[in-house]
Amino acid sequence: EVQLVESGGGVVQAGGSLRLSCAASGFAFEDYVIGWFRQAPGKEREAVSCIKPTDGSTNYVDSVKGRFTISSDNAKNMVYLQMNNLKADDTAVYYCVADRGVTILTMPSTPYRYLEIWGQGTLVSVST
């Protein structure tokens, strides 16, 4: 069964850190681009970052560049999002997503409804 399961969300003060985890199962992890999207209340779902596990190449949206780091542990079929210096605007439900038909360059601009495999999300709430 194809599945992505996110974990690691929670409540954190502005300036703090969290690490999100995405566990993939039921598919060939290395054949996919794996990404993180987020959706804040009242806003559209937007890309955050993505990674190609086979070569480790990554992409980030400007708003998180320098603060967030995406990584993978291919032996464990895991992808992580280390989030540092969190801001109130980072508050959102964060979703892990996997797709074979995109690259790390195209995933961020691809409408989320076209992407292949989604987790159920984990809530990150940044307090001020």
Coordinates of C-alpha atoms in Angstrom, one line a residue:
E1 CA 0.0 0.0 0.0
V2 CA 1.4 3.4 -1.0
Q3 CA 1.6 5.6 2.0
L4 CA 3.2 8.7 3.4
V5 CA 3.0 9.5 7.1
E6 CA 4.1 12.8 8.6
S7 CA 5.1 13.4 12.2
G8 CA 6.9 16.0 14.3
G9 CA 4.5 18.9 14.2
G10 CA 3.6 20.8 17.4
V11 CA 3.6 24.1 19.1
V12 CA 6.8 26.1 19.2
Q13 CA 7.7 29.7 20.0
A14 CA 8.9 32.1 17.3
G15 CA 12.6 31.6 16.8
G16 CA 12.4 27.9 17.8
S17 CA 12.9 24.8 15.8
L18 CA 11.1 21.6 14.8
R19 CA 12.0 18.7 12.7
L20 CA 9.3 17.1 10.6
S21 CA 9.5 13.5 9.4
C22 CA 7.9 11.8 6.4
A23 CA 7.9 8.0 6.3
A24 CA 7.3 6.5 2.9
S25 CA 6.2 2.9 2.3
G26 CA 4.7 0.8 -0.5
F27 CA 6.6 2.4 -3.4
A28 CA 10.1 2.8 -4.8
F29 CA 11.1 5.8 -2.8
E30 CA 14.2 6.6 -4.9
D31 CA 12.1 6.9 -8.1
Y32 CA 10.1 9.9 -6.7
V33 CA 10.6 13.5 -6.0
I34 CA 9.6 14.0 -2.3
G35 CA 8.4 17.4 -1.2
W36 CA 6.8 19.4 1.6
F37 CA 3.8 21.6 1.1
R38 CA 2.0 23.6 3.7
Q39 CA -1.4 25.2 4.0
A40 CA -2.1 28.0 6.5
P41 CA -5.7 28.9 7.5
G42 CA -7.4 30.8 4.8
K43 CA -4.5 30.4 2.3
E44 CA -3.7 28.2 -0.6
R45 CA -1.6 25.2 -0.3
E46 CA 2.0 26.1 -1.2
A47 CA 5.3 24.4 -1.8
V48 CA 8.0 24.6 0.9
S49 CA 10.8 22.3 -0.3
C50 CA 11.5 19.2 -2.2
I51 CA 14.3 16.6 -2.7
K52 CA 15.3 14.0 -5.2
P53 CA 16.5 11.2 -3.0
T54 CA 18.6 9.5 -5.7
D55 CA 21.1 12.3 -5.9
G56 CA 20.2 14.5 -2.9
S57 CA 19.4 17.6 -5.0
T58 CA 17.0 20.0 -3.3
N59 CA 14.9 23.0 -3.9
Y60 CA 13.4 25.6 -1.5
V61 CA 11.0 28.5 -1.8
D62 CA 12.5 31.8 -1.0
S63 CA 10.5 32.3 2.2
V64 CA 12.2 29.3 3.9
K65 CA 15.6 29.4 2.3
G66 CA 18.4 29.5 4.9
R67 CA 16.0 28.5 7.7
F68 CA 14.7 25.1 6.5
T69 CA 16.7 22.1 5.4
I70 CA 15.2 19.0 3.6
S71 CA 17.1 15.7 3.7
S72 CA 16.5 12.1 3.1
D73 CA 17.6 8.8 4.6
N74 CA 17.1 6.5 1.7
A75 CA 17.9 3.3 3.6
K76 CA 14.9 4.1 5.9
N77 CA 12.6 5.6 3.2
M78 CA 12.5 8.8 5.3
V79 CA 12.5 12.5 4.4
Y80 CA 13.0 15.2 7.0
L81 CA 12.3 18.9 7.1
Q82 CA 14.4 20.7 9.7
M83 CA 12.8 24.0 10.5
N84 CA 14.9 26.6 12.3
N85 CA 14.1 30.2 13.3
L86 CA 10.4 29.6 12.9
K87 CA 8.1 32.5 12.3
A88 CA 4.4 33.1 12.9
D89 CA 3.9 32.9 9.1
D90 CA 5.2 29.3 9.2
T91 CA 2.1 28.2 11.0
A92 CA 0.4 25.7 8.8
V93 CA -0.5 22.1 8.3
Y94 CA 2.6 20.6 6.6
Y95 CA 2.1 17.8 4.1
C96 CA 4.6 15.3 2.6
V97 CA 4.1 14.6 -1.1
A98 CA 5.7 12.2 -3.6
D99 CA 5.5 12.3 -7.4
R100 CA 7.2 10.6 -10.2
G101 CA 6.2 13.0 -12.9
V102 CA 8.0 16.1 -11.7
T103 CA 11.5 17.3 -11.0
I104 CA 12.7 19.3 -8.0
L105 CA 12.4 22.4 -10.2
T106 CA 8.8 21.8 -11.3
M107 CA 7.3 20.4 -8.1
P108 CA 7.0 23.7 -6.3
S109 CA 5.0 25.3 -9.2
T110 CA 2.8 22.2 -9.8
P111 CA -0.7 22.6 -8.5
Y112 CA -1.0 20.4 -5.5
R113 CA -4.1 18.6 -6.9
Y114 CA -1.9 17.2 -9.7
L115 CA 0.6 15.6 -7.4
E116 CA 0.5 11.9 -6.9
I117 CA 0.8 10.8 -3.3
W118 CA 0.0 12.8 -0.1
G119 CA 0.3 12.3 3.6
Q120 CA -2.4 13.5 5.9
G121 CA -0.5 16.4 7.3
T122 CA 1.0 17.5 10.6
L123 CA 0.2 20.8 12.3
V124 CA 2.9 23.3 13.0
S125 CA 1.8 26.2 15.2
V126 CA 4.3 29.0 15.9
S127 CA 3.4 31.2 18.8
T128 CA 4.4 34.8 19.5

